């Protein structure tokens, strides 16, 4: 049962393979979603300073009835914090906003501030080292159990590996059928960095893709189930988002195996049209 499966991070900490995403949920919705998800068996929750729902997620974590140490709670240092002091202060602010003594993991949300994503070639190497040092210090101080990065390409990771002392525990990246960053996953694997797949259901844009639906039919599963299973079989921690308890439950029913042939077919699916969501920098848009 996937909800009970974990992976070991490079510092020995266990991370549940399936987590609940909370992007675009407001506080009250996020609080409810955390409580519902934990009831279903989820133990891993993904939020971010930028989502504006850390307070709601924190309330859900405190109210869900499962001991804190049995949960894996993650937030992200906002992409705009590219100096040590603002990153360090933001980590303390996250703990206080969430009402938690520690987080299981915090990661740098993006190597570039969102304003610069798809706009500029500046990869903010110095700023990312500064922000990452704040994460390292919070790790040493016991405020965090693991640290990592998100949206980092190989060069961004090489900068951290060359200039920081803790190898990132994870790299959280856009990964779904139609957008599989195989080279980056391989680079992560070679450096003992777990890849986390965000938007595993392509932000909902893949739901009516007929090629993917035909493969899902073969396995008698839904498109979201096939897409989630696909990311898990790439050895990625997988983070589907939903606030619908029925979807939470079926998204965790993925104990089937996609054949190597169908994995290859899914790898070859062409780019997905994200529709209105294309305006978000993570899907190619510019702020
Ligand atoms: N690090 C980053 O920069 C970054 C960027 C994007 C996302 N993320 C993380 O990854 C998480 C997931 O990504 P995402 O939010 O973009 O999208 P996603 O999980 O790929 O897709 C979410 C969409 O799919 C729908 N959905 C989910 N399960 C379904 C089901 N079983 N049946 C029908 N519809 C279903 C949801 O609607 P319903 O709510 O109606 O179920 C929602 O519209 C985020 O919440 C966030 O935690 C991180």
mmCIF file of C-alpha atoms in Angstrom, residues 27 45-59 61-62 68 73-79 81 85-107 109 135 138 143-144:
data_model
loop_
_atom_site.group_PDB
_atom_site.id
_atom_site.type_symbol
_atom_site.label_atom_id
_atom_site.label_comp_id
_atom_site.label_asym_id
_atom_site.label_seq_id
_atom_site.Cartn_x
_atom_site.Cartn_y
_atom_site.Cartn_z
ATOM 1 C CA UNK A 27 -6.068 28.350 4.606
ATOM 2 C CA UNK A 45 2.052 17.253 3.196
ATOM 3 C CA UNK A 46 3.662 19.758 0.812
ATOM 4 C CA UNK A 47 3.164 23.501 1.197
ATOM 5 C CA UNK A 48 5.225 26.647 0.547
ATOM 6 C CA UNK A 49 5.607 30.156 1.874
ATOM 7 C CA UNK A 50 4.334 31.335 -1.516
ATOM 8 C CA UNK A 51 1.070 29.367 -1.235
ATOM 9 C CA UNK A 52 -0.167 31.625 1.567
ATOM 10 C CA UNK A 53 -1.665 28.608 3.351
ATOM 11 C CA UNK A 54 1.051 27.632 5.831
ATOM 12 C CA UNK A 55 -1.222 28.683 8.709
ATOM 13 C CA UNK A 56 -4.054 26.425 7.485
ATOM 14 C CA UNK A 57 -1.704 23.500 6.820
ATOM 15 C CA UNK A 58 -0.200 23.973 10.295
ATOM 16 C CA UNK A 59 -3.656 23.984 11.882
ATOM 17 C CA UNK A 61 -1.294 19.134 11.159
ATOM 18 C CA UNK A 62 -1.980 20.084 14.773
ATOM 19 C CA UNK A 68 3.495 14.983 14.876
ATOM 20 C CA UNK A 73 5.590 18.269 6.729
ATOM 21 C CA UNK A 74 7.364 20.269 4.025
ATOM 22 C CA UNK A 75 7.479 23.955 3.126
ATOM 23 C CA UNK A 76 9.557 26.017 0.734
ATOM 24 C CA UNK A 77 11.663 29.132 1.172
ATOM 25 C CA UNK A 78 10.172 31.724 -1.163
ATOM 26 C CA UNK A 79 12.032 32.044 -4.464
ATOM 27 C CA UNK A 81 14.884 35.112 -0.685
ATOM 28 C CA UNK A 85 19.315 36.789 6.517
ATOM 29 C CA UNK A 86 16.010 36.938 4.670
ATOM 30 C CA UNK A 87 16.061 33.162 4.061
ATOM 31 C CA UNK A 88 16.887 32.448 7.727
ATOM 32 C CA UNK A 89 14.188 34.820 8.970
ATOM 33 C CA UNK A 90 11.668 33.252 6.611
ATOM 34 C CA UNK A 91 12.388 29.772 7.996
ATOM 35 C CA UNK A 92 11.673 31.012 11.535
ATOM 36 C CA UNK A 93 8.559 32.767 10.256
ATOM 37 C CA UNK A 94 7.312 29.527 8.654
ATOM 38 C CA UNK A 95 7.694 27.662 11.964
ATOM 39 C CA UNK A 96 5.817 30.390 13.775
ATOM 40 C CA UNK A 97 3.069 30.694 11.114
ATOM 41 C CA UNK A 98 2.541 26.929 11.105
ATOM 42 C CA UNK A 99 2.702 26.689 14.906
ATOM 43 C CA UNK A 100 5.252 23.871 14.688
ATOM 44 C CA UNK A 101 8.566 23.327 16.522
ATOM 45 C CA UNK A 102 10.233 21.832 13.463
ATOM 46 C CA UNK A 103 9.541 20.958 9.852
ATOM 47 C CA UNK A 104 10.535 17.667 8.286
ATOM 48 C CA UNK A 105 11.937 19.459 5.288
ATOM 49 C CA UNK A 106 12.310 22.879 3.697
ATOM 50 C CA UNK A 107 13.546 23.473 0.174
ATOM 51 C CA UNK A 109 11.353 27.029 -4.122
ATOM 52 C CA UNK A 135 18.751 25.943 5.371
ATOM 53 C CA UNK A 138 18.389 25.471 10.389
ATOM 54 C CA UNK A 143 14.539 23.269 13.115
ATOM 55 C CA UNK A 144 14.480 21.021 10.024
#
